[in-house]
Short mmCIF file of C-alpha atoms in Angstrom, two decimals:
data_model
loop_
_atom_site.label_atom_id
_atom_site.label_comp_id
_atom_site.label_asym_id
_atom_site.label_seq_id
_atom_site.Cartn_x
_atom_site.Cartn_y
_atom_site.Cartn_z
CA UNK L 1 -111.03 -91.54 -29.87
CA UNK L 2 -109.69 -95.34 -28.19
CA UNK L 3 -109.49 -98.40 -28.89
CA UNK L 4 -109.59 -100.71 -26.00
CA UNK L 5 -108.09 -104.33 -26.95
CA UNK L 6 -108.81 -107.18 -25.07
CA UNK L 7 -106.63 -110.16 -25.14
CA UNK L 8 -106.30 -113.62 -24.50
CA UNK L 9 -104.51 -115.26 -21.62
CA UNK L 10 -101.06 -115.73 -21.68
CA UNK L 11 -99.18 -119.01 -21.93
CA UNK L 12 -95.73 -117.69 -21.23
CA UNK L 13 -94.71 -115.34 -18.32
CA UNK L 14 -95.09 -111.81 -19.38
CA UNK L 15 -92.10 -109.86 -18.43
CA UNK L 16 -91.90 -107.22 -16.48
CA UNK L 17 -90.34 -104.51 -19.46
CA UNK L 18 -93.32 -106.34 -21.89
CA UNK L 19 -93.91 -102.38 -22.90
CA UNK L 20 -91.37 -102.67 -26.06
CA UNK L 21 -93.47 -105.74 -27.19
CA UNK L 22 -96.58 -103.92 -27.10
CA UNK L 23 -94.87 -100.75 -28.83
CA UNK L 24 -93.96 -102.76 -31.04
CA UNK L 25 -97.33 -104.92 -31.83
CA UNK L 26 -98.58 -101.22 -32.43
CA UNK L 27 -96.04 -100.42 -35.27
CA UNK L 28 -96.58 -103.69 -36.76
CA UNK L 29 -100.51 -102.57 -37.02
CA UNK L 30 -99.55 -99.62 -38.15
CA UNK L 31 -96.95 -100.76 -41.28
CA UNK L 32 -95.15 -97.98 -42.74
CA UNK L 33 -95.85 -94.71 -40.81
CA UNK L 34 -94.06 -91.71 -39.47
CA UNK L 35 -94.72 -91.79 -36.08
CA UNK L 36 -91.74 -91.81 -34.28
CA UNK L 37 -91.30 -88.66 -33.76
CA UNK L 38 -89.92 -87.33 -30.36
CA UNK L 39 -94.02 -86.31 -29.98
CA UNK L 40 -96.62 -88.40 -30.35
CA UNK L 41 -99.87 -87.82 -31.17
CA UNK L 42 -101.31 -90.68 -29.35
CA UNK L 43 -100.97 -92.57 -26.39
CA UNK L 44 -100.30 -96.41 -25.53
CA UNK L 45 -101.75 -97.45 -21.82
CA UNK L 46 -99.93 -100.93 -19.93
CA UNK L 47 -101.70 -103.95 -19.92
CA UNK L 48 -104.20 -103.96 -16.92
CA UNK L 49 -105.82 -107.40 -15.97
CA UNK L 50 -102.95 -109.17 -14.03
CA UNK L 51 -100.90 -110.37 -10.92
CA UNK L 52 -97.41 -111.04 -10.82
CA UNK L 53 -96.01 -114.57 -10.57
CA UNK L 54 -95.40 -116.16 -7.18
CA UNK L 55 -91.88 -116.86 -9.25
CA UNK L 56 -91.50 -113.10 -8.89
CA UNK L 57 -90.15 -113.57 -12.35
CA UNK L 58 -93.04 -111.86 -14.27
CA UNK L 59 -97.00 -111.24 -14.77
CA UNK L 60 -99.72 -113.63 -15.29
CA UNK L 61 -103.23 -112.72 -17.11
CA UNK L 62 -105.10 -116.17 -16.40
CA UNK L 63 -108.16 -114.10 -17.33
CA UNK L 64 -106.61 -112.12 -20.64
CA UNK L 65 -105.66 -108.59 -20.30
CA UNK L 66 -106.81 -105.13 -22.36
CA UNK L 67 -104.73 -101.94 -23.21
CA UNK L 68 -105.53 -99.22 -25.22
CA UNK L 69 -104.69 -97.13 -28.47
CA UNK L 70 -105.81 -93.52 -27.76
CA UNK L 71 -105.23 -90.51 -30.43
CA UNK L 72 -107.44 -87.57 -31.93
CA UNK L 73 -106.14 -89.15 -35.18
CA UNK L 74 -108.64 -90.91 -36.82
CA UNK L 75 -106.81 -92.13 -39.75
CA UNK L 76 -104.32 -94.15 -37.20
CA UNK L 77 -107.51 -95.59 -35.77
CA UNK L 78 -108.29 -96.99 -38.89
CA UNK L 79 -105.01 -98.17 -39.62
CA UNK L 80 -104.03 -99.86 -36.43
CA UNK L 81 -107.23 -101.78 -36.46
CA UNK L 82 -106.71 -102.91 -40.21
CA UNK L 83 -103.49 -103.97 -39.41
CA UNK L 84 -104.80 -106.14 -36.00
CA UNK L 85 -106.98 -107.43 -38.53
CA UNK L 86 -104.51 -109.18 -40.42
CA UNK L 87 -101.85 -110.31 -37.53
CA UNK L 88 -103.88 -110.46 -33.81
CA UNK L 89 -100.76 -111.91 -32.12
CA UNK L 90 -98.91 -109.64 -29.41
CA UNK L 91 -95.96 -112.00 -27.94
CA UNK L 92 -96.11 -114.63 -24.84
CA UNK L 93 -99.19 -116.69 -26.42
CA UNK L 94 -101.35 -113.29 -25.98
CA UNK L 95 -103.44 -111.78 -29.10
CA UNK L 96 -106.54 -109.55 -29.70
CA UNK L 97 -109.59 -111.17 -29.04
CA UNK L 98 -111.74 -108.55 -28.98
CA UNK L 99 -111.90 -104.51 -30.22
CA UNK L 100 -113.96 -101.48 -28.85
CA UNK L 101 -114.12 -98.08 -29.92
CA UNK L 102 -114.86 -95.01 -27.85
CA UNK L 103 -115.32 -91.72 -28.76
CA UNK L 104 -113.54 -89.23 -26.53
CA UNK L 105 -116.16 -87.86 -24.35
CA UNK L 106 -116.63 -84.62 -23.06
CA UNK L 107 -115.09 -83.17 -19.71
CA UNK L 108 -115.68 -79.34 -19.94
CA UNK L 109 -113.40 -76.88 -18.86
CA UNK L 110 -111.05 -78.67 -15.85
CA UNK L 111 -110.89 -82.17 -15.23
CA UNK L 112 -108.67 -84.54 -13.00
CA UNK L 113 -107.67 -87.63 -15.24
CA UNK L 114 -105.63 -90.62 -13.13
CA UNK L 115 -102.45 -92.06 -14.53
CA UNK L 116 -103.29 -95.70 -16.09
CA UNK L 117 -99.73 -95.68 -16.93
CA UNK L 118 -96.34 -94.35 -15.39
CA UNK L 119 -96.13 -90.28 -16.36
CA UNK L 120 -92.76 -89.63 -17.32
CA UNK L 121 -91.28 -85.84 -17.39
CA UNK L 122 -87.64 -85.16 -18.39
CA UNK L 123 -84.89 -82.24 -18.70
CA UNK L 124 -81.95 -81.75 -20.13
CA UNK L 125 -79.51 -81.33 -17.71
CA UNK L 126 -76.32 -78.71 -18.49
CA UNK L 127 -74.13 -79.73 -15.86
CA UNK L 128 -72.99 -83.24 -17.66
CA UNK L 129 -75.42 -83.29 -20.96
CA UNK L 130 -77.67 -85.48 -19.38
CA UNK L 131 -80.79 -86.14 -18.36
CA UNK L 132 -82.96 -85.15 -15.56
CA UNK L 133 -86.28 -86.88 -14.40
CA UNK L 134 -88.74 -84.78 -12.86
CA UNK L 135 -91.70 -85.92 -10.25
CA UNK L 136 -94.60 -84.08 -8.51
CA UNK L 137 -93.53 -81.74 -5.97
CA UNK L 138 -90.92 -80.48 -8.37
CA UNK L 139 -91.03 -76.89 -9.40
CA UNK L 140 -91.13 -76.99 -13.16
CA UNK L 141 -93.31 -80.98 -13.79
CA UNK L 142 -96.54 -78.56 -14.28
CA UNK L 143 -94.80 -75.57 -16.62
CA UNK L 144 -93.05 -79.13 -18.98
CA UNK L 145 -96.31 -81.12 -18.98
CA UNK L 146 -98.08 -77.99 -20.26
CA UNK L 147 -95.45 -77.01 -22.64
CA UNK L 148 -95.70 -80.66 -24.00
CA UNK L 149 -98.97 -80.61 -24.32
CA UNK L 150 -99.10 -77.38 -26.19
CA UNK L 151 -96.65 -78.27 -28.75
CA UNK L 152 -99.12 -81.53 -29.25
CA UNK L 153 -101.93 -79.43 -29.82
CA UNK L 154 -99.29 -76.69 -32.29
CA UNK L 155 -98.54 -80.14 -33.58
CA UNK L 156 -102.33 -80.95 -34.53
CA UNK L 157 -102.91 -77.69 -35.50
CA UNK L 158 -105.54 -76.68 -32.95
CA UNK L 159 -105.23 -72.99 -31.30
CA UNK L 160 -106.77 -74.09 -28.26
CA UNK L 161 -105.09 -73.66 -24.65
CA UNK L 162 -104.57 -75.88 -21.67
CA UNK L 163 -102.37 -76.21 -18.46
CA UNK L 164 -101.22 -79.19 -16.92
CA UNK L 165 -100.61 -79.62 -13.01
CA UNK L 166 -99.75 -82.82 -10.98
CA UNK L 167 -103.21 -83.10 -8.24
CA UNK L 168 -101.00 -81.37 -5.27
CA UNK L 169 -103.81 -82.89 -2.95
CA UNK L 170 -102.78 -86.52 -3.64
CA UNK L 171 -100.92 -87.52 -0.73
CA UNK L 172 -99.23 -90.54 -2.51
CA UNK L 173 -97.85 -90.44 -5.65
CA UNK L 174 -95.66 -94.00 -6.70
CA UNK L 175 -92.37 -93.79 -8.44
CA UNK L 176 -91.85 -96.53 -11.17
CA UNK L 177 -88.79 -97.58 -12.68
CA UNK L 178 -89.04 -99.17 -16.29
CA UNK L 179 -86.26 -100.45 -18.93
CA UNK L 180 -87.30 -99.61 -22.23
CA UNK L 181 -84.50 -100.54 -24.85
CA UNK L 182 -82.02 -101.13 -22.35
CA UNK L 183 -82.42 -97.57 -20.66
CA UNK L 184 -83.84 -97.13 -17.06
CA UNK L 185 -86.78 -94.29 -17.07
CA UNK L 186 -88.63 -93.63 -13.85
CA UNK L 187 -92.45 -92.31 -13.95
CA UNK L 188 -94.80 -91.35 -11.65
CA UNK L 189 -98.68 -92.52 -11.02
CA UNK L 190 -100.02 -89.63 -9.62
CA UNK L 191 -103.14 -87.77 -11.09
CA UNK L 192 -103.43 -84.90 -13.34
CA UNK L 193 -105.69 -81.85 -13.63
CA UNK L 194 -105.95 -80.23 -16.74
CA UNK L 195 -107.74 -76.66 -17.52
CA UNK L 196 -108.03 -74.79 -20.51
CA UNK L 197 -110.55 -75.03 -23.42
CA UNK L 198 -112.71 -78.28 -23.40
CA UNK L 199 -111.08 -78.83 -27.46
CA UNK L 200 -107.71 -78.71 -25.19
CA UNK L 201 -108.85 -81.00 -22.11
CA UNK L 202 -110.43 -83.72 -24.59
CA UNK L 203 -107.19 -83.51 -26.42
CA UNK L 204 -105.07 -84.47 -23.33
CA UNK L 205 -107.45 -87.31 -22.88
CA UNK L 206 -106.19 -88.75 -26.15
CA UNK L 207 -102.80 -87.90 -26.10
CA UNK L 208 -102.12 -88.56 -22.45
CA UNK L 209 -99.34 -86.29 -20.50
CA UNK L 210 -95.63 -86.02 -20.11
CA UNK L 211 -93.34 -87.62 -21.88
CA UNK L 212 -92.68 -90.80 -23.98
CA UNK L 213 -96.53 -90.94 -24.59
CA UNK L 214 -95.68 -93.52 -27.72
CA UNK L 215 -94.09 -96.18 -25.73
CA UNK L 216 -96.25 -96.09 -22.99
CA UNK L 217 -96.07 -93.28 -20.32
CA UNK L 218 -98.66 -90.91 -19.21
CA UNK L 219 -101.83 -92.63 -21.13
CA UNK L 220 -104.67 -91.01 -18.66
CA UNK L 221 -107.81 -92.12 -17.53
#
């Protein structure tokens, strides 16, 4: 299921690392929960809706802006929209005007979902016990977007199968650098195709790809 928020215009510049805000606008909904776990069970998209300042300092929504909450979790659903409910307000004058639900539809057996927001793969890396970021044309993104994905739906309890694969026919996948909590992570917009049971693909749908899914990477459409 998703819920697709639509907000107000802003009347400060919205910066460009607004995700925390948002991320944390969600957990406020929420109150007291458990989900920060390394993997979410839900996905956050960015704000679509606006154009960046001629300043170059930030976005503008003149005409209000929508993101969405998606998750196969209906009791967060309800909870996120209770909490909305009682506190609208986002940051930089923007708050919830209006909600939508959607029910996750049905795709079949293989579908090809776009990116609405950055999706982010990482590795551990031996050589310095660090971290490497991995993009389409790499060896192993398809083999750690499917292994994520699976330990979602181990996560959820469901026994169904799918793969993940970048679209290797997209000639022009965009590299995006963000700063969430003072640490650079790079993503890439470039669609997905996933195949496997239709419980599986609908899953994805919800849960969006890759990494970081719970502060805004990989949320599908």
């Amino acid at each position: 299921m998703r819920i697709y928020l639509r907000l107000t215009p802003n009347t400060e510049t919205v910066p460009f690392d607004y995700q925390r805000a948002l991320v944390g606008a969600f957990h406020k909904w929420l109150g007291e929960n458990e989900l920060h776990d390394e993997i979410s069970l839900y996905s956050l998209s960015w704000l679509y809706g606006g154009k960046m300042r001629r300043d170059k300092k930030g976005y503008d929504f003149q005409h209000g802006a929508e993101f969405f909450i998606s998750s196969p979790l209906e009791s967060l659903h309800k909870s996120a929209v209770s909490g909305l409910f009682k506190d609208e307000k986002i940051q930089w004058g923007m708050r919830v005007e209006e909600v939508r639900m959607r029910t996750t539809p049905d795709f079949g057996e293989r579908q090809r979902f776009f990116a609405q927001s950055p999706i982010f793969i990482k590795k551990h890396r031996e050589a310095d016990n660090g971290q490497q970021f991995i993009f389409p044309g790499d060896e192993e993104a398809g083999a750690l977007m499917t292994a994520t994905l699976q330990k979602k739906l181990a996560r959820a309890g469901l026994g169904s199968h799918a793969t993940v694969a970048f679209d290797p026919e997209y000639q022009n996948p965009k590299t995006k650098k963000i700063t969430f909590n003072k640490i650079d992570l790079i993503g890439t917009f470039c669609p997905v195709i996933v195949e496997g049971d239709p419980e599986a693909v609908r899953f994805a749908w919800d849960v969006g790809v890759g990494h970081s899914t719970g502060i805004g990477f990989g949320a599908l459409r």
